Amino acid sequence: MPTIVFASPKGGAGKSTSAVVLASELALRGAEVTLIDADPNRPVSRWAARPGCPSTLTVLADVTESSIIDEIEAAAARVPFVIVDLEGTASMTVAYAISRADLVIVPTQGSQLDAAEAVKAIRLIRQQERAFGRRIPYAVLLTRTSSAIRPRILQHIREELARNEVPVLDSQMHEREAFRAIFSFGGVLQGLGSDQVSGVEGAIKNAQAVTAEVVSLLKGSAEAAKAVA
Ligand SMILES: Nc1ncnc2c1ncn2[C@@H]1O[C@H](COP(=O)(O)OP(=O)(O)OP(=O)(O)O)[C@@H](O)[C@H]1O
Ligand SMILES: [Mg+2]
């Protein structure tokens, strides 16, 4: 079943935040989700240790270079969604996870420097495609963008990525306090009280839009794979 890998060599690009938000949304829709924490800093495991993690979401920690492929394959045989959070560096663990992905999401903040780091992640995906002789779908997810304004630099980055035929998700992970708050309080966006953090409703809508787009991308690539089979 689909494996979604969050990868970017850029530290702080929004991988763990986006992975937890996507995994939680899918789990709240009733799907069994395994979230693999392959970052030695274990941000996802620390989040899951707090209260409020959905019962349909299982977090696997202590996944290393030598175990990641087995862990992904075993989880993919068990549950409908496997999501992998990786450390912000280039490593064998990252390369192995990408080699098993049905979709690689490359979170990228809206600056030229960040876009350059995203290109590194995309190069690695293309190398893995050649090494394993299969297509690995991927898309850039813009993170920490403003929900109110559309800066011209972001438009410029989008156009540049489009010119280089790099797919970019239409929905973005906006800069929202609620996305930070789940790591402090634990649990899901839907469990945050308005006394704890503002703008929860907007964050939930944002998370749902990103999730819907990811699910439709997965469906699209499964159909594309069948069509060329
Ligand atoms: N959409 C968002 N809104 C608000 N804050 C965000 C958002 N995405 C990420 N952050 C914040 O940015 C910081 C980095 O995010 P995160 O840890 O998700 O990045 P990462 O790519 O997983 O980093 P690393 O490479 O270190 O694992 C964190 O403090 C997080 O709370
Ligand atoms: Mg992280």
XYZ file of N, CA and C and ligand atoms in Angstrom:
719
model
N 0.853 -1.203 0.000
C 0.000 0.000 0.000
C 0.880 1.241 0.000
N 0.372 2.396 -0.406
C 1.272 3.514 -0.703
C 2.184 3.935 0.447
N 3.422 4.188 0.062
C 4.419 4.705 0.988
C 4.748 6.133 0.576
N 4.551 7.045 1.513
C 4.794 8.466 1.236
C 6.015 8.879 2.061
N 7.035 9.370 1.386
C 8.291 9.694 2.060
C 8.492 11.214 2.045
N 8.778 11.778 3.203
C 9.088 13.213 3.282
C 10.599 13.367 3.285
N 11.137 14.048 2.272
C 12.589 14.145 2.163
C 13.016 15.541 1.735
N 14.061 16.024 2.383
C 14.749 17.240 1.959
C 16.015 17.339 2.793
N 17.153 17.618 2.132
C 18.385 17.740 2.915
C 18.403 19.007 3.760
N 17.428 19.884 3.542
C 17.394 21.154 4.270
C 16.790 20.929 5.656
N 17.557 21.194 6.675
C 17.025 21.115 8.045
C 15.928 22.159 8.216
N 14.877 21.792 8.920
C 13.814 22.753 9.217
C 12.909 23.094 8.058
N 12.885 22.255 7.012
C 12.058 22.559 5.839
C 10.564 22.337 6.115
N 10.281 21.566 7.161
C 8.876 21.281 7.488
C 8.501 19.820 7.268
N 9.502 18.945 7.180
C 9.244 17.516 6.939
C 8.417 16.896 8.073
N 8.937 16.996 9.306
C 8.265 16.314 10.427
C 6.875 16.886 10.656
N 6.753 18.205 10.601
C 5.448 18.841 10.808
C 4.447 18.346 9.769
N 4.850 18.386 8.512
C 3.929 17.996 7.433
C 3.619 16.508 7.508
N 4.615 15.684 7.874
C 4.399 14.232 7.961
C 3.383 13.915 9.062
N 3.518 14.565 10.215
C 2.593 14.315 11.332
C 1.185 14.799 10.968
N 1.101 15.962 10.328
C -0.215 16.509 9.957
C -0.903 15.587 8.947
N -0.172 15.146 7.926
C -0.765 14.250 6.914
C -1.168 12.912 7.548
N -0.265 12.339 8.340
C -0.556 11.035 8.970
C -1.790 11.154 9.855
N -1.899 12.237 10.615
C -3.037 12.409 11.522
C -4.342 12.547 10.739
N -4.313 13.336 9.666
C -5.531 13.529 8.857
C -6.011 12.203 8.286
N -5.076 11.416 7.735
C -5.455 10.123 7.160
C -6.006 9.212 8.248
N -5.361 9.225 9.418
C -5.807 8.366 10.524
C -7.198 8.790 11.007
N -7.446 10.104 11.044
C -8.765 10.581 11.495
C -9.865 10.208 10.507
N -9.479 10.004 9.243
C -10.478 9.544 8.258
C -10.759 8.048 8.424
N -10.071 7.412 9.364
C -10.340 6.007 9.665
C -9.332 5.040 9.068
N -8.356 5.558 8.324
C -7.361 4.668 7.708
C -6.304 4.261 8.736
N -5.818 3.020 8.613
C -4.681 2.603 9.439
C -3.431 3.239 8.829
N -2.658 3.907 9.657
C -1.456 4.591 9.162
C -0.256 4.173 10.012
N 0.852 3.855 9.353
C 2.107 3.664 10.088
C 3.030 4.821 9.740
N 3.486 5.497 10.763
C 4.385 6.638 10.568
C 5.767 6.205 11.055
N 6.701 6.137 10.114
C 8.047 5.660 10.447
C 8.938 6.855 10.771
N 9.459 6.853 11.978
C 10.347 7.935 12.420
C 11.791 7.494 12.148
N 12.330 7.928 11.011
C 13.680 7.501 10.636
C 14.701 8.608 10.889
N 14.321 9.554 11.736
C 15.241 10.633 12.117
C 15.815 10.298 13.496
N 17.153 10.190 13.613
C 17.746 9.859 14.913
C 17.372 10.851 16.023
N 16.936 12.052 15.647
C 16.494 13.015 16.672
C 15.082 12.702 17.181
N 14.400 11.821 16.514
C 13.093 11.273 16.911
C 12.006 12.320 17.211
N 11.832 13.304 16.362
C 10.792 14.314 16.633
C 9.388 13.723 16.619
N 9.145 12.775 15.708
C 7.808 12.204 15.570
C 7.481 11.317 16.776
N 8.479 10.574 17.252
C 8.246 9.707 18.425
C 7.940 10.555 19.654
N 8.626 11.690 19.755
C 8.361 12.575 20.912
C 6.937 13.119 20.845
N 6.492 13.452 19.621
C 5.107 13.909 19.451
C 4.142 12.790 19.866
N 4.416 11.564 19.402
C 3.494 10.440 19.660
C 3.464 10.054 21.140
N 4.533 10.383 21.871
C 4.578 10.035 23.293
C 3.649 10.940 24.115
N 3.255 12.067 23.530
C 2.305 12.951 24.226
C 0.889 12.414 24.007
N -0.079 12.891 24.783
C -1.433 12.330 24.630
C -2.100 12.773 23.329
N -3.065 11.966 22.874
C -3.919 12.412 21.767
C -3.579 11.860 20.399
N -2.591 10.969 20.314
C -2.255 10.366 19.023
C -3.417 9.459 18.604
N -3.946 9.590 17.363
C -5.108 8.778 16.974
C -4.821 7.282 17.110
N -5.870 6.512 17.465
C -5.658 5.076 17.710
C -5.305 4.323 16.431
N -5.662 4.893 15.283
C -5.357 4.219 14.010
C -3.966 4.564 13.492
N -3.215 5.337 14.281
C -1.867 5.730 13.842
C -0.802 5.063 14.727
N 0.100 4.324 14.089
C 1.188 3.674 14.832
C 2.501 4.324 14.424
N 3.296 4.687 15.418
C 4.608 5.278 15.105
C 5.694 4.241 15.372
N 6.567 4.040 14.380
C 7.715 3.138 14.551
C 8.973 3.974 14.718
N 9.680 3.737 15.807
C 10.918 4.501 16.047
C 12.125 3.586 15.899
N 13.300 4.143 16.110
C 14.552 3.383 16.062
C 14.751 2.675 14.728
N 14.316 3.323 13.657
C 14.513 2.747 12.330
C 15.835 3.292 11.787
N 16.691 2.404 11.355
C 18.047 2.808 10.956
C 18.307 2.441 9.501
N 19.499 2.790 9.061
C 19.924 2.485 7.698
C 19.753 0.988 7.386
N 20.080 0.144 8.365
C 20.031 -1.296 8.077
C 18.614 -1.871 8.161
N 17.677 -1.139 8.801
C 16.340 -1.734 8.945
C 15.269 -1.028 8.115
N 15.594 0.127 7.515
C 14.501 0.931 6.937
C 13.748 0.223 5.814
N 14.448 -0.472 4.943
C 13.742 -1.111 3.820
C 12.802 -2.192 4.340
N 13.293 -3.033 5.277
C 12.438 -4.088 5.845
C 11.232 -3.475 6.548
N 11.464 -2.398 7.296
C 10.359 -1.773 8.043
C 9.310 -1.223 7.079
N 9.759 -0.564 6.025
C 8.797 -0.012 5.054
C 8.018 -1.150 4.398
N 8.721 -2.181 3.960
C 8.033 -3.268 3.255
C 7.045 -3.980 4.170
N 7.444 -4.212 5.415
C 6.545 -4.905 6.346
C 5.314 -4.041 6.630
N 5.527 -2.745 6.845
C 4.394 -1.854 7.142
C 3.477 -1.741 5.924
N 4.063 -1.641 4.738
C 3.256 -1.487 3.522
C 2.396 -2.721 3.257
N 2.849 -3.875 3.739
C 2.053 -5.100 3.570
C 0.900 -5.148 4.578
N 1.028 -4.343 5.642
C 0.087 -4.395 6.761
C -1.013 -3.342 6.687
N -0.649 -2.116 6.323
C -1.593 -0.987 6.452
C -1.732 -0.212 5.138
N -2.850 0.515 4.984
C -3.071 1.240 3.723
C -2.143 2.444 3.493
N -1.602 3.031 4.570
C -0.723 4.192 4.367
C 0.527 4.078 5.234
N 1.679 4.209 4.593
C 2.945 4.271 5.326
C 3.554 5.643 5.039
N 3.924 6.335 6.093
C 4.520 7.669 5.937
C 5.882 7.648 6.622
N 6.889 8.177 5.933
C 8.248 8.123 6.480
C 8.772 9.540 6.679
N 9.226 9.818 7.906
C 9.865 11.106 8.189
C 11.375 10.881 8.279
N 12.125 11.673 7.520
C 13.580 11.482 7.442
C 14.322 12.662 8.045
N 15.582 12.414 8.368
C 16.407 13.508 8.889
C 16.776 14.474 7.750
N 17.119 15.696 8.128
C 17.424 16.728 7.137
C 18.867 16.680 6.663
N 19.232 15.565 6.056
C 20.592 15.443 5.526
C 20.563 14.384 4.429
N 21.615 14.269 3.659
C 21.663 13.201 2.660
C 22.340 12.003 3.312
N 21.664 10.862 3.336
C 22.247 9.673 3.969
C 21.747 8.440 3.234
N 22.329 7.291 3.564
C 21.859 6.049 2.956
C 20.411 5.777 3.365
N 20.074 6.118 4.605
C 18.694 5.903 5.072
C 17.720 6.656 4.155
N 18.078 7.901 3.843
C 17.228 8.727 2.969
C 17.114 8.069 1.588
N 18.257 7.645 1.033
C 18.259 7.040 -0.302
C 17.427 5.753 -0.317
N 17.570 4.925 0.716
C 16.805 3.670 0.782
C 15.315 3.957 0.879
N 14.929 4.916 1.719
C 13.500 5.230 1.875
C 12.928 5.713 0.544
N 13.665 6.577 -0.135
C 13.187 7.093 -1.429
C 13.013 5.939 -2.422
N 13.909 4.963 -2.354
C 13.844 3.850 -3.311
C 12.565 3.036 -3.137
N 11.926 3.115 -1.975
C 10.707 2.345 -1.717
C 9.443 3.203 -1.793
N 9.573 4.484 -2.174
C 8.435 5.412 -2.091
C 7.480 5.277 -3.278
N 6.191 5.453 -3.006
C 5.214 5.631 -4.082
C 5.029 7.111 -4.375
N 5.396 7.931 -3.397
C 5.362 9.383 -3.585
C 6.372 9.999 -2.621
N 7.271 10.824 -3.164
C 8.185 11.570 -2.294
C 7.678 13.006 -2.236
N 7.479 13.506 -1.029
C 7.085 14.904 -0.865
C 8.305 15.668 -0.380
N 8.611 16.751 -1.081
C 9.787 17.549 -0.752
C 9.312 18.885 -0.180
N 9.221 18.980 1.161
C 8.786 20.249 1.752
C 9.845 21.328 1.528
N 9.370 22.499 1.156
C 10.298 23.575 0.786
C 9.725 24.913 1.215
N 10.511 25.668 1.960
C 10.056 27.011 2.306
C 10.274 27.943 1.110
N 9.530 29.038 1.115
C 9.500 29.880 -0.074
C 10.660 30.841 -0.248
N 11.883 30.336 -0.281
C 13.002 31.224 -0.613
C 13.860 30.545 -1.669
N 14.645 31.336 -2.362
C 15.494 30.803 -3.436
C 16.476 29.767 -2.885
N 17.023 30.040 -1.695
C 17.996 29.123 -1.090
C 17.342 27.787 -0.764
N 16.119 27.857 -0.289
C 15.403 26.621 0.031
C 15.075 25.849 -1.239
N 14.711 26.577 -2.294
C 14.392 25.917 -3.558
C 15.629 25.183 -4.083
N 16.810 25.767 -3.875
C 18.051 25.114 -4.319
C 18.266 23.803 -3.558
N 17.910 23.777 -2.284
C 18.036 22.540 -1.495
C 17.020 21.493 -1.984
N 15.845 21.983 -2.387
C 14.830 21.055 -2.908
C 15.348 20.375 -4.173
N 16.060 21.136 -4.983
C 16.611 20.573 -6.220
C 17.569 19.421 -5.897
N 18.321 19.541 -4.796
C 19.224 18.446 -4.381
C 18.424 17.183 -4.068
N 17.310 17.370 -3.372
C 16.467 16.211 -3.029
C 15.942 15.571 -4.310
N 15.571 16.417 -5.281
C 15.002 15.901 -6.525
C 16.062 15.141 -7.326
N 17.297 15.635 -7.274
C 18.395 14.925 -7.951
C 18.559 13.523 -7.375
N 18.465 13.440 -6.050
C 18.603 12.142 -5.392
C 17.459 11.208 -5.805
N 16.249 11.768 -5.915
C 15.107 10.940 -6.341
C 15.372 10.390 -7.749
N 15.879 11.277 -8.620
C 16.114 10.836 -10.012
C 17.208 9.786 -10.079
N 18.227 9.924 -9.212
C 19.285 8.902 -9.155
C 18.710 7.562 -8.729
N 17.830 7.605 -7.741
C 17.233 6.359 -7.250
C 16.345 5.734 -8.329
N 15.673 6.581 -9.111
C 14.860 6.059 -10.214
C 15.726 5.263 -11.169
N 16.910 5.819 -11.461
C 17.797 5.127 -12.412
C 18.373 3.869 -11.779
N 18.757 3.968 -10.495
C 19.358 2.820 -9.820
C 18.378 1.654 -9.719
N 17.093 1.981 -9.488
C 16.124 0.906 -9.260
C 15.249 0.636 -10.485
N 15.457 1.425 -11.546
C 14.732 1.171 -12.793
C 13.227 1.314 -12.658
N 12.788 2.264 -11.829
C 11.338 2.499 -11.744
C 11.074 3.978 -11.507
N 9.854 4.401 -11.911
C 9.508 5.802 -11.733
C 9.145 6.041 -10.271
N 9.658 7.121 -9.708
C 9.315 7.475 -8.318
C 8.646 8.854 -8.352
N 7.316 8.885 -8.255
C 6.630 10.181 -8.313
C 7.018 11.066 -7.120
N 7.094 12.350 -7.374
C 7.439 13.268 -6.288
C 6.757 14.608 -6.534
N 6.704 15.417 -5.486
C 6.169 16.775 -5.622
C 6.718 17.649 -4.509
N 6.935 18.901 -4.840
C 7.343 19.884 -3.836
C 6.099 20.361 -3.085
N 6.225 20.447 -1.767
C 5.154 21.025 -0.936
C 5.704 22.303 -0.322
N 5.121 23.422 -0.711
C 5.597 24.695 -0.142
C 5.103 24.805 1.295
N 6.020 25.164 2.197
C 5.685 25.198 3.621
C 5.917 26.586 4.206
N 5.244 26.808 5.299
C 5.378 28.039 6.077
C 5.100 29.280 5.250
N 4.197 29.137 4.293
C 3.827 30.275 3.457
C 2.716 31.057 4.154
N 2.519 32.279 3.700
C 1.473 33.111 4.295
C 0.131 32.744 3.686
N -0.900 32.648 4.540
C -2.230 32.362 3.999
C -2.870 33.633 3.454
N -2.309 34.776 3.827
C -2.933 36.049 3.451
C -2.298 36.668 2.202
N -0.985 36.633 2.122
C -0.344 37.289 0.969
C 0.377 36.265 0.098
N 0.522 36.612 -1.177
C 1.243 35.745 -2.105
C 2.466 36.512 -2.586
N 3.590 36.357 -1.877
C 4.754 37.159 -2.238
C 5.225 36.837 -3.666
N 5.780 37.846 -4.323
C 6.199 37.643 -5.710
C 7.323 36.625 -5.820
N 8.143 36.563 -4.765
C 9.263 35.605 -4.812
C 8.741 34.165 -4.868
N 7.625 33.924 -4.188
C 7.043 32.579 -4.189
C 6.538 32.232 -5.596
N 5.905 33.209 -6.223
C 5.420 33.017 -7.587
C 6.598 32.725 -8.521
N 7.696 33.460 -8.301
C 8.892 33.275 -9.123
C 9.438 31.852 -8.954
N 9.491 31.384 -7.705
C 10.005 30.035 -7.423
C 9.096 28.987 -8.069
N 7.789 29.190 -7.951
C 6.839 28.266 -8.586
C 7.080 28.184 -10.093
N 7.269 29.365 -10.710
C 7.460 29.391 -12.167
C 8.763 28.686 -12.551
N 9.800 28.923 -11.735
C 11.089 28.301 -12.030
C 10.995 26.776 -11.909
N 10.320 26.319 -10.873
C 10.156 24.866 -10.693
C 9.340 24.295 -11.859
N 8.281 25.026 -12.261
C 7.441 24.559 -13.367
C 8.266 24.467 -14.654
N 9.131 25.473 -14.870
C 9.991 25.460 -16.076
C 10.885 24.228 -16.083
N 11.326 23.801 -14.904
C 12.182 22.612 -14.789
C 11.368 21.329 -14.619
N 10.063 21.453 -14.908
C 9.137 20.314 -14.847
C 9.116 19.628 -13.482
N 9.287 20.440 -12.448
C 9.184 19.923 -11.075
C 7.744 20.132 -10.604
N 7.025 19.051 -10.296
C 5.641 19.230 -9.831
C 5.590 19.888 -8.460
N 4.668 20.821 -8.315
C 4.478 21.514 -7.026
C 3.006 21.359 -6.640
N 2.750 20.938 -5.404
C 1.357 20.811 -4.962
C 0.690 22.187 -4.983
N -0.597 22.213 -5.382
C -1.328 23.488 -5.377
C -1.517 23.971 -3.945
N -1.847 23.038 -3.042
C -2.043 23.440 -1.644
C -0.682 23.555 -0.964
N -0.636 24.410 0.026
C 0.615 24.678 0.742
C 0.365 24.493 2.232
N 1.446 24.236 2.973
C 1.343 24.228 4.439
C 1.636 25.658 4.889
N 0.570 26.393 5.194
C 0.769 27.775 5.611
C 1.452 27.845 6.968
N 2.053 28.993 7.224
C 2.638 29.244 8.552
C 1.480 29.384 9.539
N 1.353 28.431 10.453
C 0.244 28.435 11.409
C 0.756 27.995 12.764
N 0.348 28.721 13.764
C 0.756 28.380 15.125
C 0.261 26.981 15.505
N -0.916 26.624 14.989
C -1.497 25.321 15.353
C -0.596 24.165 14.906
N 0.128 24.349 13.791
C 1.024 23.280 13.325
C 2.217 23.113 14.266
N 2.578 24.173 14.950
C 3.645 24.061 15.965
C 3.072 23.505 17.268
N 1.827 23.916 17.558
C 1.225 23.595 18.864
C 1.047 22.094 19.076
N 0.763 21.347 17.995
C 0.559 19.895 18.191
C 1.830 19.237 18.726
N 2.990 19.825 18.434
C 4.239 19.242 18.959
C 4.442 19.603 20.434
N 3.820 20.674 20.893
C 3.913 21.031 22.316
C 2.869 20.284 23.144
N 1.613 20.302 22.637
C 0.518 19.726 23.430
C 0.296 18.243 23.121
N 0.779 17.802 21.964
C 0.510 16.434 21.527
C -0.812 16.364 20.789
N -1.104 15.204 20.198
C -2.387 14.982 19.548
C -2.526 15.656 18.194
N -3.801 15.847 17.817
C -4.105 16.334 16.469
C -4.666 17.759 16.530
N -4.731 18.384 15.369
C -5.238 19.767 15.296
C -6.633 19.852 15.901
N -7.447 18.815 15.604
C -8.849 18.810 16.045
C -8.951 18.774 17.572
N -7.870 18.404 18.254
C -7.892 18.323 19.717
C -7.429 19.609 20.387
N -7.007 20.595 19.585
C -6.523 21.852 20.171
C -7.707 22.733 20.541
N -7.655 23.323 21.716
C -8.717 24.241 22.122
C -8.390 25.655 21.672
N -9.429 26.472 21.466
C -9.187 27.848 21.026
C -8.510 28.664 22.134
N -8.559 28.148 23.380
C -7.845 28.831 24.468
C -6.342 28.503 24.403
N -5.993 27.419 23.703
C -4.578 27.037 23.609
C -3.876 27.763 22.466
N -4.582 27.889 21.345
C -3.963 28.461 20.146
C -5.055 29.001 19.219
N -4.707 30.062 18.490
C -5.715 30.636 17.591
C -5.572 30.053 16.181
N -6.606 30.214 15.404
C -6.546 29.814 13.989
C -6.583 28.311 13.757
N -7.173 27.562 14.725
C -7.190 26.099 14.577
C -8.038 25.682 13.361
N -9.192 26.361 13.193
C -10.071 26.001 12.072
C -9.355 26.128 10.729
N -8.638 27.226 10.580
C -7.889 27.454 9.325
C -6.840 26.378 9.118
N -6.175 25.984 10.202
C -5.134 24.960 10.092
C -5.746 23.613 9.704
N -6.926 23.313 10.262
C -7.587 22.036 9.925
C -7.952 22.027 8.437
N -8.528 23.139 7.961
C -8.911 23.217 6.534
C -7.671 23.047 5.665
N -6.577 23.693 6.081
C -5.315 23.615 5.353
C -4.827 22.160 5.307
N -4.856 21.486 6.456
C -4.394 20.093 6.526
C -5.258 19.203 5.640
N -6.574 19.466 5.639
C -7.476 18.638 4.825
C -7.220 18.844 3.334
N -6.917 20.091 2.951
C -6.664 20.368 1.530
C -5.385 19.662 1.073
N -4.339 19.726 1.898
C -3.077 19.061 1.544
C -3.304 17.548 1.442
N -4.045 16.990 2.417
C -4.294 15.541 2.436
C -5.070 15.112 1.197
N -6.105 15.870 0.853
C -6.919 15.520 -0.323
C -6.052 15.531 -1.581
N -5.169 16.501 -1.683
C -4.340 16.577 -2.886
C -3.340 15.413 -2.942
N -2.776 15.064 -1.787
C -1.826 13.944 -1.752
C -2.535 12.646 -2.143
N -3.753 12.441 -1.603
C -4.505 11.219 -1.921
C -4.814 11.170 -3.418
N -5.189 12.305 -4.000
C -5.522 12.258 -5.431
C -4.255 12.056 -6.273
N -3.129 12.567 -5.816
C -1.869 12.306 -6.532
C -1.534 10.818 -6.513
N -1.734 10.189 -5.355
C -1.446 8.755 -5.222
C -2.339 7.955 -6.149
N -3.634 8.344 -6.201
C -4.574 7.640 -7.084
C -4.141 7.802 -8.532
N -3.762 9.044 -8.866
C -3.338 9.344 -10.235
C -2.130 8.518 -10.621
N -1.147 8.406 -9.704
C 0.066 7.676 -10.099
C -0.182 6.174 -10.134
N -1.118 5.677 -9.288
C -1.445 4.246 -9.356
C -2.099 3.943 -10.703
N -3.000 4.865 -11.148
C -3.649 4.651 -12.446
C -2.642 4.744 -13.587
N -1.704 5.714 -13.451
C -0.678 5.868 -14.486
C 0.186 4.605 -14.556
N 0.512 4.043 -13.383
C 1.347 2.841 -13.353
C 0.621 1.680 -14.041
N -0.723 1.594 -13.770
C -1.511 0.513 -14.404
C -1.546 0.705 -15.920
N -1.684 1.986 -16.324
C -1.813 2.272 -17.759
C -0.550 1.885 -18.529
N 0.620 2.018 -17.889
C 1.862 1.689 -18.608
C 2.283 0.230 -18.374
N 1.547 -0.469 -17.503
C 1.951 -1.857 -17.173
C 1.685 -2.780 -18.365
N 3.467 25.074 8.493
C 4.136 25.470 9.591
N 3.651 26.460 10.376
C 4.318 26.872 11.475
N 5.504 26.374 11.873
C 6.054 25.396 11.128
C 5.402 24.877 9.960
N 6.200 23.907 9.428
C 7.267 23.809 10.236
N 7.192 24.695 11.252
C 8.191 24.923 12.314
O 9.469 25.006 11.684
C 10.448 24.282 12.405
C 11.016 23.171 11.517
O 9.973 22.319 11.151
P 10.164 20.736 11.075
O 10.789 20.225 12.311
O 8.863 20.166 10.663
O 11.207 20.650 9.879
P 12.079 19.386 9.415
O 12.231 19.516 7.941
O 11.446 18.137 9.917
O 13.453 19.646 10.165
P 14.690 18.609 10.346
O 15.391 18.585 9.025
O 15.485 19.226 11.432
O 14.101 17.273 10.689
C 9.739 23.757 13.643
O 9.973 24.656 14.697
C 8.266 23.749 13.260
O 7.443 23.942 14.374
Mg 12.266 16.612 11.012
